[in-house]
Short mmCIF file of C-alpha atoms and ligand atoms in Angstrom, two decimals:
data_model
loop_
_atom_site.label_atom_id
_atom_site.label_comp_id
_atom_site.label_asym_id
_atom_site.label_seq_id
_atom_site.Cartn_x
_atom_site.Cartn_y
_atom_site.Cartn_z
CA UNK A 1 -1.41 16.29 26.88
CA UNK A 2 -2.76 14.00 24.61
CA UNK A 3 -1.66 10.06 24.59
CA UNK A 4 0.06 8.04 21.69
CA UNK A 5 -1.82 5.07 21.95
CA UNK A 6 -5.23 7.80 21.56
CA UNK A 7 -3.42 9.42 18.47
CA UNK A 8 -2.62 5.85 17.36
CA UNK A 9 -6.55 4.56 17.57
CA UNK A 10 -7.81 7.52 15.86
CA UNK A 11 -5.55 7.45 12.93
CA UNK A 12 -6.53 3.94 12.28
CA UNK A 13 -10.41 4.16 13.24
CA UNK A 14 -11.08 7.39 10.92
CA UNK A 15 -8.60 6.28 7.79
CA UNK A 16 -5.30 8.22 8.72
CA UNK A 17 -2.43 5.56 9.42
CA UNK A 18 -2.49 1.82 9.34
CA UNK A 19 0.08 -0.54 10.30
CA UNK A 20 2.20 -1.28 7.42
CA UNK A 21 1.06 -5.30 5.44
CA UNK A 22 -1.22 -5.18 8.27
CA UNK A 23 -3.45 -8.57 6.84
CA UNK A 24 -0.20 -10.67 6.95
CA UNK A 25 0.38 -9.85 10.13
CA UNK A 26 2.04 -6.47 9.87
CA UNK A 27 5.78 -5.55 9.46
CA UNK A 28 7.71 -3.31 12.13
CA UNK A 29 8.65 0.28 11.37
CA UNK A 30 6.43 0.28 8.36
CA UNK A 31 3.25 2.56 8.45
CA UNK A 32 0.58 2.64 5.35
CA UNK A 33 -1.14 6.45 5.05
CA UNK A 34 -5.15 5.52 4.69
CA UNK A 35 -7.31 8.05 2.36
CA UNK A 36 -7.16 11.03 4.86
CA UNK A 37 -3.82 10.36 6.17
CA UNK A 38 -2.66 10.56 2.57
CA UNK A 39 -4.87 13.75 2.19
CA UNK A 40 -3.10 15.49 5.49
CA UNK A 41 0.35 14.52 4.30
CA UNK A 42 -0.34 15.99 0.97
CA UNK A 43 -1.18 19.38 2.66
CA UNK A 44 1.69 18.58 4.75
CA UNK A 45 4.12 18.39 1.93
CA UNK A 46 2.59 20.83 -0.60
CA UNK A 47 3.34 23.58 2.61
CA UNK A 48 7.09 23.09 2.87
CA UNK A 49 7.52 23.14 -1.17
CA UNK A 50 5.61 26.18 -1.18
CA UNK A 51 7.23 27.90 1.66
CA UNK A 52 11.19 27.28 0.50
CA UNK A 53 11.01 26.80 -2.97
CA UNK A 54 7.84 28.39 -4.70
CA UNK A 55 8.06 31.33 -2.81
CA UNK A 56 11.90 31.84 -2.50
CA UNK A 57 14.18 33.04 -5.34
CA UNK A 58 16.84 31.06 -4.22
CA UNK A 59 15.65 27.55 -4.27
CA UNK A 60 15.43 25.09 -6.90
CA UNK A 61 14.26 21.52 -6.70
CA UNK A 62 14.98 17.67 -8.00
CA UNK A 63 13.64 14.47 -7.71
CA UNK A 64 16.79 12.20 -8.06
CA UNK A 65 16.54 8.19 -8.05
CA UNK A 66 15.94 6.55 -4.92
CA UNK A 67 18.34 3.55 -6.22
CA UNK A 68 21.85 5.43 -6.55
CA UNK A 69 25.44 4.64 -7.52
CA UNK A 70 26.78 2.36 -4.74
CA UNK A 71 30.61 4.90 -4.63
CA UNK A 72 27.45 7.46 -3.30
CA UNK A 73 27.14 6.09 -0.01
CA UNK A 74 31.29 4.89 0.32
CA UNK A 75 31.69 8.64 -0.60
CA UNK A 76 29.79 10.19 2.07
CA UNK A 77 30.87 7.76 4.55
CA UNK A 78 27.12 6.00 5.02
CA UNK A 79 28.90 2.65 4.58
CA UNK A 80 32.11 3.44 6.74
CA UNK A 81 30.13 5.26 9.80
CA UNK A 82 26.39 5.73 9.34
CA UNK A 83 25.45 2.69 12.36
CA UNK A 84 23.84 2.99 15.62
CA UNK A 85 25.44 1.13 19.16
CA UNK A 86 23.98 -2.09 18.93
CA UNK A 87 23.94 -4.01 22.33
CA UNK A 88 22.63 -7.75 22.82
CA UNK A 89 20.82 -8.64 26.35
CA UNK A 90 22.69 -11.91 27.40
CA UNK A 91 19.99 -13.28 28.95
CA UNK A 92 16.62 -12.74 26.65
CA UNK A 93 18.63 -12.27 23.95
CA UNK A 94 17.11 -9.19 22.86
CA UNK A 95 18.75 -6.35 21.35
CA UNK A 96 18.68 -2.51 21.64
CA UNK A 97 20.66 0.57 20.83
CA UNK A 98 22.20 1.32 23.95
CA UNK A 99 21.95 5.09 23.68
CA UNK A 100 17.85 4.54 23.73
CA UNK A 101 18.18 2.89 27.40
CA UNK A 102 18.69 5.49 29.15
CA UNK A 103 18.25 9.60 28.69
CA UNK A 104 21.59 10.55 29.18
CA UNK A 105 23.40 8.01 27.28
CA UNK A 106 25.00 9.06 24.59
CA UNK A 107 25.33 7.54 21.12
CA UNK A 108 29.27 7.26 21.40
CA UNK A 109 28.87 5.35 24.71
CA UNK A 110 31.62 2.75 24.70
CA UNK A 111 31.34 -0.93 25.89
CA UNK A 112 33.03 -0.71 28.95
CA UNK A 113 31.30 2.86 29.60
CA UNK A 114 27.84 0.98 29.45
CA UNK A 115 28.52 -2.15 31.66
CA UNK A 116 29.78 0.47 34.53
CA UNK A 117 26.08 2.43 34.17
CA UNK A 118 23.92 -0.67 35.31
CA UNK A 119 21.01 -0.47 32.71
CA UNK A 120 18.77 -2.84 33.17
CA UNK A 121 17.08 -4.87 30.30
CA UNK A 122 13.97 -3.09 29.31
CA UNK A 123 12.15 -6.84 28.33
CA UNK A 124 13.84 -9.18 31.48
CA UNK A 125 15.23 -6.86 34.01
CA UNK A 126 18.80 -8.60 33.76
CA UNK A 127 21.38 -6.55 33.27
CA UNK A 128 24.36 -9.02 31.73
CA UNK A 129 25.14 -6.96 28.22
CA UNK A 130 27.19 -8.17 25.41
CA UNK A 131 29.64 -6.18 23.54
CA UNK A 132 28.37 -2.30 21.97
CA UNK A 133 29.02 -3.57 17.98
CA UNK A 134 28.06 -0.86 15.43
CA UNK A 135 25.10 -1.85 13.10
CA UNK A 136 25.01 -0.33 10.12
CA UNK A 137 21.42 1.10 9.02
CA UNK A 138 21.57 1.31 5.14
CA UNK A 139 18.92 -1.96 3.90
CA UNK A 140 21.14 -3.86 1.20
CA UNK A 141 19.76 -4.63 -2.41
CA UNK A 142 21.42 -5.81 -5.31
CA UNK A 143 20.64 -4.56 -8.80
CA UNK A 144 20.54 -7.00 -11.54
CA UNK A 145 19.98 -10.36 -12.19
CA UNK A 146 23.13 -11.64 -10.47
CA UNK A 147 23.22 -11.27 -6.85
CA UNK A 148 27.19 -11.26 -6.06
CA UNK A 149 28.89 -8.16 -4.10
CA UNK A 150 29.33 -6.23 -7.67
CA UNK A 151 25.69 -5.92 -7.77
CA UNK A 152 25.12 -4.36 -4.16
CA UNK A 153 23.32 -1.51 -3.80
CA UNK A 154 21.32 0.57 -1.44
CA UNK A 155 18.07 1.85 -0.66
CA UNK A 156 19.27 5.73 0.28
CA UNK A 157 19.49 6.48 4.23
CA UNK A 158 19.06 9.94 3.50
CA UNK A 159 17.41 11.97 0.29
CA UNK A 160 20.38 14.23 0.58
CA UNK A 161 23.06 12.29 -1.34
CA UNK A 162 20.84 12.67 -4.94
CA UNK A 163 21.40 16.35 -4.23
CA UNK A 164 24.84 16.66 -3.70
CA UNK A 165 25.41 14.41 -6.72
CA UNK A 166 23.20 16.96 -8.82
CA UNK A 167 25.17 19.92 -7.91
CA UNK A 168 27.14 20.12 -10.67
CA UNK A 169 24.00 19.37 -12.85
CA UNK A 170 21.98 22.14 -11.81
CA UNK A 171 25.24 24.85 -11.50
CA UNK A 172 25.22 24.09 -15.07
CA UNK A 173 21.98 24.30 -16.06
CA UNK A 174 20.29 27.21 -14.06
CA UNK A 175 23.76 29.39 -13.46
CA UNK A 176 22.64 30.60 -9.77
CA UNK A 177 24.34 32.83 -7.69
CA UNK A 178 25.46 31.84 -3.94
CA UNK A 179 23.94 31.70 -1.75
CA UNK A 180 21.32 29.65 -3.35
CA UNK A 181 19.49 25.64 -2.05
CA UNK A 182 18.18 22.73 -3.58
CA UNK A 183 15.00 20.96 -2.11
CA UNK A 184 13.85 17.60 -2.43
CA UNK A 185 11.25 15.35 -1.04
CA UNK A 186 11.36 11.68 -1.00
CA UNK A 187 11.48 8.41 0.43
CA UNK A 188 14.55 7.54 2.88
CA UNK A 189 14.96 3.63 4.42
CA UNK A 190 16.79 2.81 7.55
CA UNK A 191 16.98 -0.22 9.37
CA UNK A 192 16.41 0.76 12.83
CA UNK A 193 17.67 -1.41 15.58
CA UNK A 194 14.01 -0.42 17.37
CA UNK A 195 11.55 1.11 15.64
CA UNK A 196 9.14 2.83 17.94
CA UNK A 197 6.53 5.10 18.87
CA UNK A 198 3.73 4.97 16.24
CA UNK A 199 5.37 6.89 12.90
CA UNK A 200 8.38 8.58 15.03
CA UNK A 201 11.02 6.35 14.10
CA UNK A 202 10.18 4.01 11.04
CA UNK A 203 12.17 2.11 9.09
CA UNK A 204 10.44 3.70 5.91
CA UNK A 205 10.08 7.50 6.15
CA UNK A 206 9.46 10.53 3.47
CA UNK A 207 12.63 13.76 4.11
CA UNK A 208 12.01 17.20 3.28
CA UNK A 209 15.65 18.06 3.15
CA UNK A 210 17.58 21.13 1.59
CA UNK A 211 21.33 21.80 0.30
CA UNK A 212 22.09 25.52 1.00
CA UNK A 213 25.04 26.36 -0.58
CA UNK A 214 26.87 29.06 0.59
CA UNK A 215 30.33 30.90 0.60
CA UNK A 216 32.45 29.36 3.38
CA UNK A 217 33.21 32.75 5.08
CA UNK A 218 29.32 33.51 5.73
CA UNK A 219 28.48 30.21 7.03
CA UNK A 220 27.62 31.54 10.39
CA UNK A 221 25.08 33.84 9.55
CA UNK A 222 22.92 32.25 7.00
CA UNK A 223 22.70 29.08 9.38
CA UNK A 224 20.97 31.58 12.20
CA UNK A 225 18.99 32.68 9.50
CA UNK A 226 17.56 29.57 8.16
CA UNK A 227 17.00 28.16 11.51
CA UNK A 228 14.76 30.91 12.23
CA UNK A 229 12.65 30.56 8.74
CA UNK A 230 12.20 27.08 10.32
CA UNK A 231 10.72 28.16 13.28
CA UNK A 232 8.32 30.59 11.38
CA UNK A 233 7.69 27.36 8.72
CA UNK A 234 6.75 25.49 12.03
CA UNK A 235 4.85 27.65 13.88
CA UNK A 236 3.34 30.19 11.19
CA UNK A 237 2.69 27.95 8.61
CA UNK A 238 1.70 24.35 10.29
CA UNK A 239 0.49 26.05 13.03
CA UNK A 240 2.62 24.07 15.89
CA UNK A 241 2.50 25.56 19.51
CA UNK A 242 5.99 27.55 20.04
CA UNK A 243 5.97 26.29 23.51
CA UNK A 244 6.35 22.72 22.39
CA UNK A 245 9.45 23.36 20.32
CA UNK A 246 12.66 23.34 21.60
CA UNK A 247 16.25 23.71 20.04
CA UNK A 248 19.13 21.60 21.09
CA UNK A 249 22.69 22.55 20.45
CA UNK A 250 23.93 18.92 19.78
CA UNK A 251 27.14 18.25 21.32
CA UNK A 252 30.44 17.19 18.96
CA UNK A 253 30.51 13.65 20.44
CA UNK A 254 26.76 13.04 19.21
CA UNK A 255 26.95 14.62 15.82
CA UNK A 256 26.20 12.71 12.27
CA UNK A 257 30.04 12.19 10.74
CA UNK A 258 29.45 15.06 8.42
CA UNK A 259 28.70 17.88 11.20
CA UNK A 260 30.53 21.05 12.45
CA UNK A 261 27.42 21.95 13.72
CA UNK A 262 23.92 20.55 14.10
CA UNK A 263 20.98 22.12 16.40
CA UNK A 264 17.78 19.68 16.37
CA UNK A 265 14.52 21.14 16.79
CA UNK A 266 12.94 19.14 19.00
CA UNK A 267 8.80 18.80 19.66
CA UNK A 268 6.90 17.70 23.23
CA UNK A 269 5.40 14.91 21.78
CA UNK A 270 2.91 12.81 23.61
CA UNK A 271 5.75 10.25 24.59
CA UNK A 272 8.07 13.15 25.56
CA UNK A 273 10.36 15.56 23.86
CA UNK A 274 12.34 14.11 20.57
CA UNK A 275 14.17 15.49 17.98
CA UNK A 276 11.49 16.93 15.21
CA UNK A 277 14.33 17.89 12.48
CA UNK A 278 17.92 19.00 12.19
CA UNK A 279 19.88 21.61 10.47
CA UNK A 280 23.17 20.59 9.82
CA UNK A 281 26.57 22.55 9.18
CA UNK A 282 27.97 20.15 6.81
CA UNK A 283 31.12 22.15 5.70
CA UNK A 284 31.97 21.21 2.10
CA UNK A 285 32.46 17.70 3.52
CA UNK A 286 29.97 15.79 0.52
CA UNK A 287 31.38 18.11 -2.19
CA UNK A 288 34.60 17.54 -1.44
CA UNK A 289 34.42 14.03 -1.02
CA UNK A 290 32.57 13.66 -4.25
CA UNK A 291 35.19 15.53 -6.08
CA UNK A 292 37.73 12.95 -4.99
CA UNK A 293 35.68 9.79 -5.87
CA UNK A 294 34.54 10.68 -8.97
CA UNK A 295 37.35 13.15 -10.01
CA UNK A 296 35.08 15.66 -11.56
CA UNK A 297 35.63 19.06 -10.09
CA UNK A 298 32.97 20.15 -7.42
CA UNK A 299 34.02 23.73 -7.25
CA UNK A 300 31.51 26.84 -7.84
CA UNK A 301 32.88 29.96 -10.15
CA UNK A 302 31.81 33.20 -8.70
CA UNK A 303 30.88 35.31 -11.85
CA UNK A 304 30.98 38.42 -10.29
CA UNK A 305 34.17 37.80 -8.64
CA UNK A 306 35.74 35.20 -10.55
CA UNK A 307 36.42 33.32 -7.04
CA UNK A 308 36.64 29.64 -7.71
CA UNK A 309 36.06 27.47 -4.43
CA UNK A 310 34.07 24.52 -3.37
CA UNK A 311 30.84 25.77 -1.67
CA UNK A 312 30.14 25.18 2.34
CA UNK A 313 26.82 23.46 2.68
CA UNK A 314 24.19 24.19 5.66
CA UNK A 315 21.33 21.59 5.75
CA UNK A 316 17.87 22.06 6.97
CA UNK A 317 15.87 18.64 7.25
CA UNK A 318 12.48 16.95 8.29
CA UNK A 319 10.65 14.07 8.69
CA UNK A 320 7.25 13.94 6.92
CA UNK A 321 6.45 11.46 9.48
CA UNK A 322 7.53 13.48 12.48
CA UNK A 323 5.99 16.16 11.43
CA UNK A 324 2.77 15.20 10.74
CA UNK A 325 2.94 13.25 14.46
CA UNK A 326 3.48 16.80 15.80
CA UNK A 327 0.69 17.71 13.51
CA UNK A 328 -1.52 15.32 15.07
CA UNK A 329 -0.04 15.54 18.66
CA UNK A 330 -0.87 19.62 18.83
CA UNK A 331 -4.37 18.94 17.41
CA UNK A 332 -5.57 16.12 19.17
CA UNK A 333 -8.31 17.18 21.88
CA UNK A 334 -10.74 15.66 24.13
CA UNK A 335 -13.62 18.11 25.68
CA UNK A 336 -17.06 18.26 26.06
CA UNK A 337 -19.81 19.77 24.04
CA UNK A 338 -23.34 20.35 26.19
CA UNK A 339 -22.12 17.75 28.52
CA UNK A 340 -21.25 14.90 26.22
CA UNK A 341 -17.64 14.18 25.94
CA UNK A 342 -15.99 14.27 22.24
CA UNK A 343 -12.84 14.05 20.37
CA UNK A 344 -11.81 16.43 18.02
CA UNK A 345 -8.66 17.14 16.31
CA UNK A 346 -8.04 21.13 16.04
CA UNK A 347 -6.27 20.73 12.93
CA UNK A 348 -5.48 24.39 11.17
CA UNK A 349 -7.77 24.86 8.35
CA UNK A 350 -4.88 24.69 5.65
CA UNK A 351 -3.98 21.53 6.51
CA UNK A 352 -7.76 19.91 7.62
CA UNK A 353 -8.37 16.81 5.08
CA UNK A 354 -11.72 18.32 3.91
CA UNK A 355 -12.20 21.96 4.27
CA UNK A 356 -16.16 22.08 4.64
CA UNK A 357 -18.86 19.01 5.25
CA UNK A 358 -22.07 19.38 3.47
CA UNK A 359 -25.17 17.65 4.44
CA UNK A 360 -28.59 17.84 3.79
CA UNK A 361 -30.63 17.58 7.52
CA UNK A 362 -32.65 14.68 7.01
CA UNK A 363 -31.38 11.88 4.56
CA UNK A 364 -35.01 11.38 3.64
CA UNK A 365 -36.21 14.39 2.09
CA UNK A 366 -35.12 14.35 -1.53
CA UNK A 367 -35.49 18.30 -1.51
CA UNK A 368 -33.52 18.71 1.03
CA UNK A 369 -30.78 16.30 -0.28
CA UNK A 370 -31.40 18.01 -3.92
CA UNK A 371 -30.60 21.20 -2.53
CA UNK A 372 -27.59 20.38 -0.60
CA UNK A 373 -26.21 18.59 -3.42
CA UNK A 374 -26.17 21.80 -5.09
CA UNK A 375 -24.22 23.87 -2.46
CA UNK A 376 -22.13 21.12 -2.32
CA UNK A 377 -21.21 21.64 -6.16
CA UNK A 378 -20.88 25.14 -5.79
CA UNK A 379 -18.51 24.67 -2.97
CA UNK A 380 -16.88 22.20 -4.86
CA UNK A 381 -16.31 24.39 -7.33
CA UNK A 382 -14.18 27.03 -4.84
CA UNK A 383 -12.41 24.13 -2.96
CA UNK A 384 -11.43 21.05 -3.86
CA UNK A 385 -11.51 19.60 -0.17
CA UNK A 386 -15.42 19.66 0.05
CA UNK A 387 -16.92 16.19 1.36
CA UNK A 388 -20.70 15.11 1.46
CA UNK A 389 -22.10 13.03 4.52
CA UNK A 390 -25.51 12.19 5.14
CA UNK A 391 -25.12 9.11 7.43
CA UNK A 392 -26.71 8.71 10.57
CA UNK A 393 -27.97 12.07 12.38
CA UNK A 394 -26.66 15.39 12.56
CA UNK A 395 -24.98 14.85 15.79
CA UNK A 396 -23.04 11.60 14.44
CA UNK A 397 -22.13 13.62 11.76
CA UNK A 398 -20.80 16.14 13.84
CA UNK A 399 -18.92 13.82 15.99
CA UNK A 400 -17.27 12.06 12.88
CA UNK A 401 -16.47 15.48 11.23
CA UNK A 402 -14.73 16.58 14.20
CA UNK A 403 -12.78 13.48 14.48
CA UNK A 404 -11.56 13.72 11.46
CA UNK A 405 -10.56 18.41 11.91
CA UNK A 406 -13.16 18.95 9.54
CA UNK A 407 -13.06 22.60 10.30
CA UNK A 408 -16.96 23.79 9.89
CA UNK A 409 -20.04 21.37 8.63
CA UNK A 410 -22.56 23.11 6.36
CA UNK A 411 -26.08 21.73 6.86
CA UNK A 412 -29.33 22.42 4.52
CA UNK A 413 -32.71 22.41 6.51
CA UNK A 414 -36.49 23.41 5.63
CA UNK A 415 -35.34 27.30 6.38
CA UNK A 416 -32.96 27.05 3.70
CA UNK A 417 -36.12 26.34 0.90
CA UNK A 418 -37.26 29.50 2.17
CA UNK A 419 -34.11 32.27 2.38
CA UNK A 420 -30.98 30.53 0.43
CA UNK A 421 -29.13 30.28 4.61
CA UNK A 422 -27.42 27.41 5.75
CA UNK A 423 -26.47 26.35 9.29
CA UNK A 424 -22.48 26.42 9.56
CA UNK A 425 -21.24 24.81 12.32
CA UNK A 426 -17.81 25.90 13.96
CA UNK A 427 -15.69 22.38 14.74
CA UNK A 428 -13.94 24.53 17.72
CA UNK A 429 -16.60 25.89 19.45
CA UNK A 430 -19.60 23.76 18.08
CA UNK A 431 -20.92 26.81 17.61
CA UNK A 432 -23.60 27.74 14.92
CA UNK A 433 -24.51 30.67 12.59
CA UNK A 434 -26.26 30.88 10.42
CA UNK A 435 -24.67 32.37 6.37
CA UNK A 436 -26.78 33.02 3.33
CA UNK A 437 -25.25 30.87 0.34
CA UNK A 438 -23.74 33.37 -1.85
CA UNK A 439 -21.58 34.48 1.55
CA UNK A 440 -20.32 30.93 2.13
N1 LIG B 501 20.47 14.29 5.62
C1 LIG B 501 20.57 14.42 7.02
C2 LIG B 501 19.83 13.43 7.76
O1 LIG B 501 19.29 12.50 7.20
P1 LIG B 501 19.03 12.82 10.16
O2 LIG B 501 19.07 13.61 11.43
O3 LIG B 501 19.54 11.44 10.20
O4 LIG B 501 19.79 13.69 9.09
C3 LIG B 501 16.88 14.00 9.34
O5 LIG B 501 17.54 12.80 9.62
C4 LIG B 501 15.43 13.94 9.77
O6 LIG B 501 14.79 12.81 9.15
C5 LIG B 501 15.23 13.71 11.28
O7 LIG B 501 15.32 14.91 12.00
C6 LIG B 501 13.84 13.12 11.31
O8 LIG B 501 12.87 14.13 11.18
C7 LIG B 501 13.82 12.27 10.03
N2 LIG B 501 14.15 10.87 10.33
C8 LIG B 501 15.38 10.33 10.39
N3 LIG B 501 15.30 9.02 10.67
C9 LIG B 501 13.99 8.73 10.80
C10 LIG B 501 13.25 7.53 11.07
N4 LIG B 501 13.86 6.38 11.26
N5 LIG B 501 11.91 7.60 11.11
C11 LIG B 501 11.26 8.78 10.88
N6 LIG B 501 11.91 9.92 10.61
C12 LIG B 501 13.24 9.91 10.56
#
């Protein structure tokens, strides 16, 4: 399997991921997307919008503010419960969540339960541990030109909470019958005791998340059911290797506050297996508490059979980070072509940056270069993902298309003067054919 630290100097060598304000010296758990990381995560994103919303009858989407209502997050219980186990190391002074020091501790791992398990301090070796205190992750703003605690406010932990607050708004707008979701996409902030390996766990990050509202009593079934569209979404539509996905039944004492159920999907990445996404029985726990904060009723009126009751909510959601890691992870590949070792990243063709490289076979022969400027129009014209390169040699070229999943490079030689071919080369097998224009 591939490395992190490989993934890592790729992303920043070819343009995919830099290190967040990296000129002033960078700051942790913050990642900037370069021109082709931006370009992948794009693809990325477009997928899941197209896969459960466009193409499903029962899925509507919003884009709700980022800045919300501070009774949101005392409402869902973000500002009661949503903190990690914080524990201090006596001696360097440095501080870690306790459940990440070890691979069997869990997140509800008391004090005196940690001090009997010996961990040793992953920066000194001591092990001399202060008090487990709960930190709380939401990053604190205020809003306004007076900074007192009537202004507070918070940047959202999850994009969830601008959907449950827009129930009501889009019940009464669209009319749609249970079951039925709403999708959004956005940015989510959480101040991570340790951020760590490359994009896994920012303190920045883009969800994908969905509210599927559904009729208490048939819970059961539709969460089996969307679980499974998830595994097709993963594997059938990124492309992700099924044998590098796992499910994990998460155990009551380790679920978010709002759970009755929760399986993570986890991924083998190049660090080891983690938790990919979640999906999330979350009963009609947001509604409900909602409905009691604000005093406007929550509850759903079933017009065929007048039923009035406040919908049960099952939850599917994703990192855009993650994700694209796996993305990465299950595409990055070191071989050899005729004996020369490369680097190539097998990305699937829908989500490859550029579709097609042209390039004209030698830089300096304007009719080669006038020609290949005109397939690469006319390819233009059928994708928008067509890129031009006519640096170096052809085997540079190669070698930088590849790096970058460039699926197949389309070169123009003297041959194609005479009989309108073109070489296309296969990133994959480095293989080449040759294809008359019209046929590309
Ligand atoms: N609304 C439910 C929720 O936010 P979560 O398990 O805390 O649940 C959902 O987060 C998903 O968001 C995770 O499975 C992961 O993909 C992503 N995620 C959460 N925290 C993250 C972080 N600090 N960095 C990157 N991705 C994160």
């Amino acid at each position: 399997m591939s490395k992190l630290e490989d993934i890592v100097s790729l992303c920043k060598r070819r343009g995919f991921i830099f290190p967040g304000s990296e000129v002033y010296g960078g700051m942790a758990g913050t990642w900037d997307f370069g021109p082709l990381g931006v370009m992948l995560k794009n693809k990325i994103t477009a997928a899941w919008w197209q896969f459960w919303v466009e193409q499903r009858d029962d899925m509507y989407g919003v884009d709700a503010a980022i800045l919300m209502n501070p009774r949101t997050w005392e409402a869902s219980g973000h500002v009661a419960t949503f903190a990690d186990p914080l524990v201090e190391c006596k001696h360097c002074h440095g501080r870690f969540r306790a459940d990440k020091l070890g691979s069997d501790i869990p997140e509800s791992i008391t004090s005196e339960e940690f001090q009997k398990l010996g961990v040793k301090c992953p920066t000194c070796g001591q092990s001399d541990w202060s008090e487990i205190r709960k930190f709380n992750m939401m990053f604190q703003t205020h809003v306004g030109p007076v900074s007192d605690d009537t202004s507070i406010a918070y940047l959202r932990p999850e994009t969830a909470q601008g959907i449950f607050t827009n129930f009501k708004n889009v019940v009464d707008t669209i009319y749609p019958d249970l079951p039925f979701g709403i999708a959004q996409q956005g940015k989510a902030f959480r101040n991570e005791i340790s951020p760590r390996d490359f994009i896994l766990r920012d303190r920045e990050c883009s969800q994908m998340e969905i509210e599927y509202f559904v009729h208490p009593d048939t819970w059961q079934g539709i969460f089996e059911q969307l679980l499974a569209e998830q595994h097709r979404f993963l594997e059938e539509v990124i492309g992700l290797p099924k044998e590098r996905i796992h499910d994990y039944e998460v155990p009551a004492t380790d679920r978010a506050h709002y759970s009755q159920r929760t399986v993570d999907i986890e991924f083998d990445y190049p660090n080891g297996r983690e938790e990919l996404m979640g999906i999330a029985y979350r009963t009609d726990f947001d509604l409900m508490n909602i409905q009691r904060a604000s005093g406007k009723n929550m509850s759903y009126r079933d017009k065929h059979t007048g039923e009035s009751f406040i919908p049960h909510v099952i939850e599917p959601s994703i990192g855009v980070e993650r994700l694209l890691l796996a993305v990465l992870s299950a595409a990055y590949t070191e071989d050899e072509i005729d004996g020369s070792p490369r680097i190539v990243l097998k990305l699937p063709a829908q989500l490859a940056p550029y579709r097609f490289c042209v390039s004209p076979l030698l830089k300096n022969k304007p009719e080669l270069v006038e020609k290949a400027r005109t397939v690469y129009q006319q390819l233009r014209q059928k994708y928008t993902n067509v890129t031009w390169d006519d640096s170096g040699n052809i085997g540079k070229r190669y070698r930088k298309q590849d790096e970058i999943g460039t699926p197949a490079c389309v070169v123009i030689d003297f041959d194609t003067l005479e009989d309108d071919t073109v070489t296309v080369r296969d990133r994959d097998t480095a293989q080449q054919t040759r294809v008359k224009i019209a046929e590309l």
